[in-house]
XYZ file of C-alpha atoms in Angstrom:
583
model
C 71.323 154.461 -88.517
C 68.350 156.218 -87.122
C 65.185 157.397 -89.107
C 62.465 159.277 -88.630
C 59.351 157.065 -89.867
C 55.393 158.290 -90.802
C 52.944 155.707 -91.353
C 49.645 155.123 -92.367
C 47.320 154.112 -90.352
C 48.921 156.081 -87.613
C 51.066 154.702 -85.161
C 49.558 155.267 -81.680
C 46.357 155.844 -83.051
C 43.538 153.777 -83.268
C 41.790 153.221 -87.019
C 38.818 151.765 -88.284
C 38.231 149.612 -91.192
C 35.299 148.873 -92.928
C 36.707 145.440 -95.157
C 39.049 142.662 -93.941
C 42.334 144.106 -94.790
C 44.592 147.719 -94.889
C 47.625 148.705 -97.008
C 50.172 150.193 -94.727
C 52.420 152.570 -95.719
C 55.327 153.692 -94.250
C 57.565 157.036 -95.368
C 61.366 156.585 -94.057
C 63.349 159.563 -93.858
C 66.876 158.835 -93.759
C 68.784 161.154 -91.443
C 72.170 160.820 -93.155
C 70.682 161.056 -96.742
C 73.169 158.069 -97.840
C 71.828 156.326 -101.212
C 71.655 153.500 -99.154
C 68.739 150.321 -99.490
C 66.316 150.164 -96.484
C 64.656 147.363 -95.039
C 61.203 148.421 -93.176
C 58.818 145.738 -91.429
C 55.670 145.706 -89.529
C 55.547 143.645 -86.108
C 51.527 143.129 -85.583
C 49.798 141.170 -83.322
C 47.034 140.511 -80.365
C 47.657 141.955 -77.313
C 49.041 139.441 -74.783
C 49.338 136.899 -77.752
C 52.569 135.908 -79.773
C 53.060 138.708 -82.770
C 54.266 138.178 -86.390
C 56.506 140.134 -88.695
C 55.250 141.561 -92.158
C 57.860 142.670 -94.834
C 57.131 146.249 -96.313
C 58.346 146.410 -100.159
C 59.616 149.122 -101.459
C 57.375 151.461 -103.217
C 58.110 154.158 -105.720
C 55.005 155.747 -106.063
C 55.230 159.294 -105.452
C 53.010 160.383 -102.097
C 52.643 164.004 -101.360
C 53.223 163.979 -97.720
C 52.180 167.524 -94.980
C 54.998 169.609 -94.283
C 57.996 167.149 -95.676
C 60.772 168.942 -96.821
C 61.091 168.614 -100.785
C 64.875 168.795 -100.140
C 64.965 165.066 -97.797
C 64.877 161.426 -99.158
C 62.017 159.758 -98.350
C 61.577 156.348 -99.246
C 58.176 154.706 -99.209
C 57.753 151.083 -98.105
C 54.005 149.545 -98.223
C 52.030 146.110 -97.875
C 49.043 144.571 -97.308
C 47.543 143.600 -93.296
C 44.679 141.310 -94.103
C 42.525 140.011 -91.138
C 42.912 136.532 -91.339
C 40.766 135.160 -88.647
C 37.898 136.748 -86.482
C 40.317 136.453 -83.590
C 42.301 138.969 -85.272
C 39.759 141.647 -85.497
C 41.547 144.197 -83.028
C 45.326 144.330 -83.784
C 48.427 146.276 -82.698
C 51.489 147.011 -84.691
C 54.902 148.310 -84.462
C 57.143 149.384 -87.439
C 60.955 148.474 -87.007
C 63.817 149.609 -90.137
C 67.481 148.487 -90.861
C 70.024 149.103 -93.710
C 69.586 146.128 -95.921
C 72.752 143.691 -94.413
C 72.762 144.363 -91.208
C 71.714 142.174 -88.497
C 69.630 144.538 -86.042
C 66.578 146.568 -86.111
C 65.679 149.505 -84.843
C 62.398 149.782 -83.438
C 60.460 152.829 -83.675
C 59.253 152.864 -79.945
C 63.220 152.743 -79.062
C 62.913 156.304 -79.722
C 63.138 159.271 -77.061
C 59.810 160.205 -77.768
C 57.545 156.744 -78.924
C 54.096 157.404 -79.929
C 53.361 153.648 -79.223
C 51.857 151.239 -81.252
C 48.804 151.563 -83.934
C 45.893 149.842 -83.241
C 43.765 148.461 -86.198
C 40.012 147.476 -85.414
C 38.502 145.446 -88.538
C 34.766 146.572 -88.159
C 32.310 143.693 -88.603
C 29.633 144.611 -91.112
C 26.168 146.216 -89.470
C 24.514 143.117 -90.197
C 26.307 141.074 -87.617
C 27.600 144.159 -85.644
C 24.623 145.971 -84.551
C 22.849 144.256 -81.706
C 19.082 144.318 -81.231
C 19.058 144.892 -77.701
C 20.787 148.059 -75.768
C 21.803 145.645 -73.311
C 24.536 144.330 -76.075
C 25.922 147.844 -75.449
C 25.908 148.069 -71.200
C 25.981 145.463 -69.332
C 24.310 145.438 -65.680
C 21.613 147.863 -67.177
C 19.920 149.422 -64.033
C 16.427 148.413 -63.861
C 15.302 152.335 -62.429
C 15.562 153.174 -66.237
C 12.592 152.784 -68.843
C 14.242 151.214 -72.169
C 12.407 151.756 -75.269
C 13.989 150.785 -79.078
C 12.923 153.619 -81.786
C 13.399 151.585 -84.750
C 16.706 152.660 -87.047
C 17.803 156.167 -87.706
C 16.163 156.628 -91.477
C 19.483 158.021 -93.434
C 22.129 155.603 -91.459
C 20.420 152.721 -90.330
C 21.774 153.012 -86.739
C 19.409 151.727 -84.095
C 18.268 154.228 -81.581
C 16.925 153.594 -78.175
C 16.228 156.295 -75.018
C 17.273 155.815 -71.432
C 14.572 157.327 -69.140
C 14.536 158.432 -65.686
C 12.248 159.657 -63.435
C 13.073 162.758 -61.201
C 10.725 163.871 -58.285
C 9.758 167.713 -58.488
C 11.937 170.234 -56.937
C 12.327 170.269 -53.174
C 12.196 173.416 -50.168
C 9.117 174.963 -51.470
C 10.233 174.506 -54.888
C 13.280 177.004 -54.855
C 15.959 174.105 -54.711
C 16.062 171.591 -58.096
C 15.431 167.900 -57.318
C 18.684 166.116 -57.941
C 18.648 161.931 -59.101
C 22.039 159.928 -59.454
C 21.091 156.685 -61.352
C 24.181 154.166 -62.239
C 23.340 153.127 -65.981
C 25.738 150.425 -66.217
C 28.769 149.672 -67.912
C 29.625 150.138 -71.862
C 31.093 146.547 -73.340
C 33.611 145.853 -75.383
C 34.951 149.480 -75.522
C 38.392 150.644 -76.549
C 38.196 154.055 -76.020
C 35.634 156.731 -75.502
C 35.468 160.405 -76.195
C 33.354 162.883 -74.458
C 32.158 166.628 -75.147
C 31.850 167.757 -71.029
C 30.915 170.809 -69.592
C 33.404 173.454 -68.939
C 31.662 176.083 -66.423
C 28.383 176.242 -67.514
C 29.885 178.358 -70.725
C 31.599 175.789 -72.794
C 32.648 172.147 -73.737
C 36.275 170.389 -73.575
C 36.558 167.325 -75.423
C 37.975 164.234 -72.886
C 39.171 160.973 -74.121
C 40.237 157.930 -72.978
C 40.791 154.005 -72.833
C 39.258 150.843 -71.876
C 38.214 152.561 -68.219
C 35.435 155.162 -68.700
C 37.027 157.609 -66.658
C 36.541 161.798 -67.193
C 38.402 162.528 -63.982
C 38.156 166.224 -62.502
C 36.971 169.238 -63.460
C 39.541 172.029 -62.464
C 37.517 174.944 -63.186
C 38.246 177.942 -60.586
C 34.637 178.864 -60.495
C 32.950 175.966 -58.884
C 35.356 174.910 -56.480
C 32.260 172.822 -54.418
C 31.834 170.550 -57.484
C 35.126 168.938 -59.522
C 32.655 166.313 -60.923
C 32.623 166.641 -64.786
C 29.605 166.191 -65.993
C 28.952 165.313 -70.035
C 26.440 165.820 -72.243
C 27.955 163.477 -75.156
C 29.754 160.131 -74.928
C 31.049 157.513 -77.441
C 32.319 154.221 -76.769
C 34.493 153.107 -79.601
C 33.961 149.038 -79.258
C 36.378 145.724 -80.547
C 33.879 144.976 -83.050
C 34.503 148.786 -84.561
C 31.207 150.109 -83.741
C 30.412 153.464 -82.036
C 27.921 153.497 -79.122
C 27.062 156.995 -78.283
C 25.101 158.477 -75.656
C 23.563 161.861 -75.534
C 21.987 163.731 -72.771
C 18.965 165.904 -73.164
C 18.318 168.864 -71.238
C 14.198 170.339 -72.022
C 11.476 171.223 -70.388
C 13.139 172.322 -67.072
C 15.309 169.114 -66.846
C 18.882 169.176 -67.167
C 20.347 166.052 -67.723
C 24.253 165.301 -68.065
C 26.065 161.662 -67.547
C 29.773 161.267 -65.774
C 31.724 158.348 -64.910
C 31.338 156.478 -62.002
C 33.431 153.754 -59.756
C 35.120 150.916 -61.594
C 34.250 152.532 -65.104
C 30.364 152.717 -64.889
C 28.258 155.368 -66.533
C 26.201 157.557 -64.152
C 23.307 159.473 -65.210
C 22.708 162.969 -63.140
C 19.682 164.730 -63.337
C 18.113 168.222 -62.042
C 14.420 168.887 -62.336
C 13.637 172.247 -61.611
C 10.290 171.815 -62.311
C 7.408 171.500 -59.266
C 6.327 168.255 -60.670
C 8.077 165.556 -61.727
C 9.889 165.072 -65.258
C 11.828 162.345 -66.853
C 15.326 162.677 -67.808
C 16.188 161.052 -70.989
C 19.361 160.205 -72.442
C 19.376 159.211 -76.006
C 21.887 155.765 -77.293
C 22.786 155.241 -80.999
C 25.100 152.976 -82.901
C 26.888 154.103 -85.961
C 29.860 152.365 -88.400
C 31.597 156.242 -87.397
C 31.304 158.200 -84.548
C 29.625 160.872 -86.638
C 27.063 158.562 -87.828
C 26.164 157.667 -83.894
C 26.103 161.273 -83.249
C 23.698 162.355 -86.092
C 21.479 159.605 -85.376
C 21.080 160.782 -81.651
C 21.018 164.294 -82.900
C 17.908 163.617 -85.201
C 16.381 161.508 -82.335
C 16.678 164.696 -79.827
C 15.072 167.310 -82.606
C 12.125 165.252 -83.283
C 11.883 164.931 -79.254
C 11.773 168.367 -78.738
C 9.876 169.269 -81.433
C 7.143 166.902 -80.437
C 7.523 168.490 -77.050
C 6.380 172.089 -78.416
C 2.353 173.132 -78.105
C 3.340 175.866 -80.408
C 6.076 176.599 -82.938
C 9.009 178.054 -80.821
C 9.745 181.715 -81.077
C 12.601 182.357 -84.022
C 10.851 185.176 -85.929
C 9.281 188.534 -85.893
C 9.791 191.793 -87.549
C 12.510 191.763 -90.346
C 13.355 195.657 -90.811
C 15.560 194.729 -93.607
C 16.475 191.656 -95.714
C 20.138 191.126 -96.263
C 21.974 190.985 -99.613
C 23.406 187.356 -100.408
C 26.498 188.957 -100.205
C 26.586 190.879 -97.041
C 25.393 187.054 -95.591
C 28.713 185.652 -97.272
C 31.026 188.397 -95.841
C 29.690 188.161 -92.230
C 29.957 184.368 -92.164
C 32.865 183.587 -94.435
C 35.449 186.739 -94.916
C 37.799 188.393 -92.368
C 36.632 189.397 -89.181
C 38.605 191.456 -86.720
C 37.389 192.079 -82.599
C 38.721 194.353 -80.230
C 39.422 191.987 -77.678
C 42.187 190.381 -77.417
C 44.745 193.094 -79.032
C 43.066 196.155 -77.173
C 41.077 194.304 -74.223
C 38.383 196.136 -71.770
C 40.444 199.258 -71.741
C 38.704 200.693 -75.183
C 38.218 203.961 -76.270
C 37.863 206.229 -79.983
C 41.624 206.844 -79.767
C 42.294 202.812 -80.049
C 39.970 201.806 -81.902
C 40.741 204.032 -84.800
C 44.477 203.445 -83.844
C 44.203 199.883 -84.410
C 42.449 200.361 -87.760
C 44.591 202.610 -89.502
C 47.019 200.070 -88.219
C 45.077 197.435 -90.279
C 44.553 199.304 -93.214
C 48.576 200.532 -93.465
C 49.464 196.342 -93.184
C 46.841 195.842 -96.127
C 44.020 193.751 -94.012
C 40.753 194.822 -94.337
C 38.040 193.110 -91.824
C 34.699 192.967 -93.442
C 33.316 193.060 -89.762
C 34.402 194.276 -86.827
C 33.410 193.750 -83.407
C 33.789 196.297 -80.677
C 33.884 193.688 -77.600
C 34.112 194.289 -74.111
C 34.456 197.886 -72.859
C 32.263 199.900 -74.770
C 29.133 200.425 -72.219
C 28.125 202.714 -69.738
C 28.381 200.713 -66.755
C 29.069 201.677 -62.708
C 31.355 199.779 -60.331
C 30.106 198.578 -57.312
C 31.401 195.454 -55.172
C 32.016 194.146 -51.622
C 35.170 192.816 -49.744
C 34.333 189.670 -50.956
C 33.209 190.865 -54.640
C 35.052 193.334 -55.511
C 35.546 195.187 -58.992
C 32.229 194.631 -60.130
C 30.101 196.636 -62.744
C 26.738 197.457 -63.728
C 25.149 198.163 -66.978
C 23.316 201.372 -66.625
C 22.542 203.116 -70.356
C 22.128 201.824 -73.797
C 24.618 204.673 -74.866
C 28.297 204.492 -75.330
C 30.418 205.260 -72.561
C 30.907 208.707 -72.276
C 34.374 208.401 -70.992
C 35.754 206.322 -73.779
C 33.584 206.995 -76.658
C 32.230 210.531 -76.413
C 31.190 211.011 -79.797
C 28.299 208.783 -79.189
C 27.677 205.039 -80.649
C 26.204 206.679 -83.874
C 29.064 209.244 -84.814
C 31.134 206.620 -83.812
C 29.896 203.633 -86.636
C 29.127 206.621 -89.120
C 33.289 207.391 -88.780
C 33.909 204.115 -89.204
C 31.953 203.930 -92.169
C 33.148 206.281 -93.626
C 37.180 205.872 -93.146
C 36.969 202.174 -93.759
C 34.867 201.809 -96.990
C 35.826 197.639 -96.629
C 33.944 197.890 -93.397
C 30.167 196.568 -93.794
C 29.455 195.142 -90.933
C 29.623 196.626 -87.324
C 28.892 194.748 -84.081
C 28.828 195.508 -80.695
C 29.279 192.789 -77.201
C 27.363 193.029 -74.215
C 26.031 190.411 -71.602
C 23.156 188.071 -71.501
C 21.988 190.331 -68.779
C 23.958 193.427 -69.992
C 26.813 193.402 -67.983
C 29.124 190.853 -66.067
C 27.555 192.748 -63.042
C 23.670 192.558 -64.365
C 22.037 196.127 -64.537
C 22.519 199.239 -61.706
C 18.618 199.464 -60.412
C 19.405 203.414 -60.293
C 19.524 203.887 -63.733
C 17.923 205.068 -66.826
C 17.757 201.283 -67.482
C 17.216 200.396 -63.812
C 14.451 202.659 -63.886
C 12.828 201.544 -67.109
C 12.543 198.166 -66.838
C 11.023 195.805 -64.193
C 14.159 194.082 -61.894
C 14.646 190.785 -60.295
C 17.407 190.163 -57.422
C 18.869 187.011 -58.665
C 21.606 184.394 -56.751
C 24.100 183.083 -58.651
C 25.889 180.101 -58.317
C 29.619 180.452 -58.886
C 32.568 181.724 -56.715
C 33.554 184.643 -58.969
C 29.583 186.892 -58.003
C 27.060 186.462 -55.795
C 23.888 187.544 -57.323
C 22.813 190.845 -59.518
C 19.996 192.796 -60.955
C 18.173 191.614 -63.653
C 14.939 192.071 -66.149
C 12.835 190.216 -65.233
C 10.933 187.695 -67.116
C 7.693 190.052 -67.942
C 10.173 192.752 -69.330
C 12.426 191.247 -71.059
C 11.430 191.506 -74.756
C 10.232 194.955 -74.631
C 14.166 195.327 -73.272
C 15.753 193.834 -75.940
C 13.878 195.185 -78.339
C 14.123 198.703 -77.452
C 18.405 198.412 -76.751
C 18.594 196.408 -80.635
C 16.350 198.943 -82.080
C 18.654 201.416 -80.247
C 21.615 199.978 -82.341
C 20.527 199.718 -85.246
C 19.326 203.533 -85.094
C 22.973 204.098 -84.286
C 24.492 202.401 -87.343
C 25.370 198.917 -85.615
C 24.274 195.556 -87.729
C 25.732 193.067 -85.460
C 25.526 191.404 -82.440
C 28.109 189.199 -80.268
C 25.739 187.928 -77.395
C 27.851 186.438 -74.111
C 27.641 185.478 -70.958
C 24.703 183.187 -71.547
C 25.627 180.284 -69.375
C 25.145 182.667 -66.386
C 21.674 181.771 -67.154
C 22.183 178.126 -65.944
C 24.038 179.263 -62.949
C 20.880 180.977 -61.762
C 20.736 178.923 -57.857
C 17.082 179.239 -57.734
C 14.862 176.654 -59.457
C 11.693 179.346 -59.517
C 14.478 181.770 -60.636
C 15.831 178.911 -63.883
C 11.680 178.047 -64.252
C 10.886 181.795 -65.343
C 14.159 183.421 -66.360
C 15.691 180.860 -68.777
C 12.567 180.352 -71.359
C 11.824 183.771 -71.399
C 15.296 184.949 -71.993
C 15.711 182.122 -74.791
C 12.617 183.477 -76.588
C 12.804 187.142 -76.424
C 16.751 187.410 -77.287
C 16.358 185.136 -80.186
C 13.017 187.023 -81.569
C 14.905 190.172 -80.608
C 17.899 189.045 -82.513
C 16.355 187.802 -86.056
C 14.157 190.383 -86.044
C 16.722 193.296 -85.874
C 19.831 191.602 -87.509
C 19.083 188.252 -88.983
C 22.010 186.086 -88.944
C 24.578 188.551 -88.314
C 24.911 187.297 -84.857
C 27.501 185.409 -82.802
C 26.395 183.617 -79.957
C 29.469 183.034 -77.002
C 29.256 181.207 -73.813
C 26.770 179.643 -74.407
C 27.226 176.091 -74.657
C 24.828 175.426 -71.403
C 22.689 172.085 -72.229
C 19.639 173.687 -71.505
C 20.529 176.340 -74.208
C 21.838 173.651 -77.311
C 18.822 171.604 -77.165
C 16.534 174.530 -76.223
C 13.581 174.720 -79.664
C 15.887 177.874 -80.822
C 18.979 176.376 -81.218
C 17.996 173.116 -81.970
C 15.129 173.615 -83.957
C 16.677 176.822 -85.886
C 17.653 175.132 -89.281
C 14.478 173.713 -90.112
C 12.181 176.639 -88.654
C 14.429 179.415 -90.103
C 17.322 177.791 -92.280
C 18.450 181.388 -93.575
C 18.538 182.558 -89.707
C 21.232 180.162 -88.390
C 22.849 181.832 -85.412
C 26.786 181.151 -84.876
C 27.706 179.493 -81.404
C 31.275 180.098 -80.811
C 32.456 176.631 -79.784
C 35.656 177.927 -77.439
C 36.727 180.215 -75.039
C 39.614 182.952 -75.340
C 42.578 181.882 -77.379
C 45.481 183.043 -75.617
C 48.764 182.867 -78.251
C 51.027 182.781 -75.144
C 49.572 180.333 -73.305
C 50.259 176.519 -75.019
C 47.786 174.702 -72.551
C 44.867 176.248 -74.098
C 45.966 175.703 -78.013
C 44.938 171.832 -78.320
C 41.292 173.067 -76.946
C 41.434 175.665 -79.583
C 42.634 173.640 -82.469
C 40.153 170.547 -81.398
C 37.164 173.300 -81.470
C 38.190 174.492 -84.629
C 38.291 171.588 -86.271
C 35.021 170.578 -85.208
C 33.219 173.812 -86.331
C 34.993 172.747 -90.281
């Protein structure tokens, strides 16, 4: 007698609803086929409190339903769940089924695998829902923080306040950031949360949860002296169906990130780098959806930092050439192909142009490509407890693996692979994993820092430093583009938050921010993918942020998650969740 059963809203989910009622609707797929009458009924209730049953009626209207097999019965049951008290604005329910005649059910949670029970949340309207005071949102609101109420977000209506926090200067002769740990309070009324928290200092996982605030540990292998996750995004779904979300802002030297502390509170962490003191600031919003919280706190943080700026922040410069509409299209929209995960670091002429005849002879045709990882001229070095490290050392190709040169190499391309228009090359925020070899052509051209860095996997590493920096990147991209390349895939950037010096994060990390993105427009305009980057100080820096309204045809691309690794399921729900979010 058993059944597999889809419903709508989804079981073991929780949904929001904007009016007093919901029609449920349940598909039934009959395992044995028979021609046989079904009875399907809800079992709802309050948590804790006695539950009531709900006869579906049988439906024949014909609902296209994902991935069903046209071949199976499926027999469609629906009816009407209407709120009818305010007691009853957060329910549960169940579904059970039985042929029609016989005396027992079968409940859907009886089976080897139950999803649990869906949880309906009737959302009261704004009017009543959205409190005046941030202290309807967290309760036991530390008094350490300044409050202040901006009014309502002008598209949404969603009140916005900001949490500040003040941080004393940076400490041992201003080389070590001044750390504050503040306990906000605790969120009311919330039924779950979800949380965008920092991965490394490279990405960010989604974490979500119940009733308990409660991120857990970070596992990440490269900071092994720190499992504390640390957010920069939080929303509290509440009973009443409202979304409180909080958003910390890193700027001006002050990197500011929230975690979960004992018995479910919110914690606010901040690092000021800076040798006086800053505020940090944490931005609250309330929205009928989670993306209407998150806009609203969004908008609040760009007119922040744009009021921050004495001077418009650095996005342009020279334009050698303006792209076609259509050459914009193919780099953004139409198939891309990069080397890395079919050929890896180990990359020469022989596999590249293996791989693309390969392509061609299976009829796909990349608009783009992307020569990652293992193109460069770079020179091992290491240490016992570093070792297989590399340097950057020469703008060319390596000589090794590409001895044609980068030119002959993109004018081959060219012209083998007419559908080729686009041609980009990786390399490092720093140009290498390993920084740059200081006896080098580039070693020797360009002023060098020493520079610590602070995770297990490298110590420290050559660098340009701050007062070089543009006239670097501007003489490698002009390099490129001499050679034929019109692309860019820029990684490694969060090493720039793992800098361990503050004087180090004070001068490297603005200058790097302005000169790559000047560098970048200026030489390829949008064609650019940004990757490992998602460091807070980089997403609300005036270039990212501010990008859209300073430059709205020079949008850069962030890749939003690491590797995808086919053979490796763990990583696949990351994946799917961060390509979702970027559609």
């Amino acid at each position: 007698m058993s059944a597999q059963v889809i419903s709508h809203p989804l079981l073991g989910q929780t949904t929001v609803i904007a009016e007093n009622q919901v029609n449920v609707t349940v598909a039934l797929f009959p395992q044995d086929d028979e021609e046989t009458n079904w009875e399907v009924a809800l079992w709802y209730g309050l948590k804790g409190m006695s539950w009531n049953q709900l006869d579906l009626t049988r439906s024949d209207d014909n609902i296209p339903i994902l991935a069903a097999d046209p071949e199976t019965s499926v027999l469609i049951f629906s009816n009407t769940l209407r709120q009818k008290s305010l007691n009853e604005q957060h329910i549960c329910y169940t579904i059970k089924y039985r042929r029609t005649g016989e005396s027992s059910w079968r409940w859907v949670n009886d089976d080897p695998n139950p999803v649990g029970d869906a949880e309906i949340i009737f959302q009261k309207s704004p009017a009543t829902s959205q409190l005046s005071s941030i202290k309807g949102y967290i309760s036991n609101l530390s008094a350490d923080l300044h409050v202040k109420y901006h009014g309502q977000h002008e598209a949404s209506d969603s009140p916005v306040w900001t949490l500040t926090c003040p941080i004393p200067a940076s400490v041992t002769s201003a080389t070590e950031p001044s750390v504050q740990r503040t306990t906000i309070g605790f969120p009311r009324d919330i039924v779950q949360y979800f949380a965008l928290v920092k991965r490394m200092n490279f990405w960010l996982v989604p974490r979500h949860g119940g009733s308990k605030f409660e991120l857990g540990e970070d596992d990440c292998q490269f900071y092994t002296e720190d499992a504390e996750p640390k957010a920069i995004l939080v929303s509290f779904l509440r009973s009443d169906g409202m979304n409180f979300v909080m958003l910390a802002l890193s700027m001006n030297g002050v990197v500011t990130t929230l975690t979960s502390g004992e018995n479910g509170s919110i914690t606010f962490i901040g690092k000021n780098k800076n040798e006086e003191a800053r505020d940090g600031i944490v931005i609250c919003a309330v929205g009928k959806t989670v993306e209407e919280g998150i806009t609203a706190a969004m908008s609040h943080a760009k007119r922040v930092v744009r009021e921050s700026l004495n001077t418009e922040p650095i996005t342009s410069g020279r334009v050698t050439k303006s792209l076609d509409p259509n050459d914009k299209k193919s780099f953004h929209d139409e198939l891309v192909y990069c080397t890395w995960n079919s050929l890896g670091p180990i990359l020469t002429s022989t596999t590249l142009f293996g791989t693309l005849d390969d392509l061609g002879k299976s009829s796909i045709y990349p608009s783009t490509i992307i020569i990652d990882d293992g193109w460069q001229s770079i020179t091992p070095f290491g240490s016992e407890t570093f070792p297989n490290q590399h340097r950057w050392s020469r703008f060319e190709a390596s000589s090794a693996s590409f001895p044609e040169g980068l030119a002959n190499l993109s004018l081959r391309i060219r012209q083998s692979y007419p559908w080729i228009r686009n041609i980009g090359v990786w390399h490092g925020i720093f140009g290498y994993w390993g920084g740059i070899e200081p006896e080098s052509e580039i070693g020797r051209k360009y002023k060098l820092r020493w520079v610590e860095i602070n995770n297990s996997r490298r110590s420290g590493m050559w660098v340009v430093d701050a007062c070089d920096v543009r006239r670097f990147y501007d003489d490698f991209y002009s390099f490129l583009v001499s050679c034929g390349i019109n692309a860019v895939k820029l990684d490694t950037q969060g090493l720039l938050d793992d800098l361990r010096n503050a004087e180090d994060r004070r001068e490297l990390i603005p200058a790097y921010q302005d000169a790559i993105h000047a560098s970048l427009l200026s030489h390829f305009e949008d064609r650019v993918i940004s990757c490992m980057s998602q460091y807070p100080t980089n997403i609300f820096s005036p270039q990212i942020l501010l990008s859209f309204s300073t430059h709205p045809a020079k949008k850069i691309a962030m890749r939003n998650s690491d590797d995808f690794w086919p053979n490796d399921p763990a990583t696949h729900a990351w994946y799917i969740f961060s390509l979702l979010n970027f559609l």
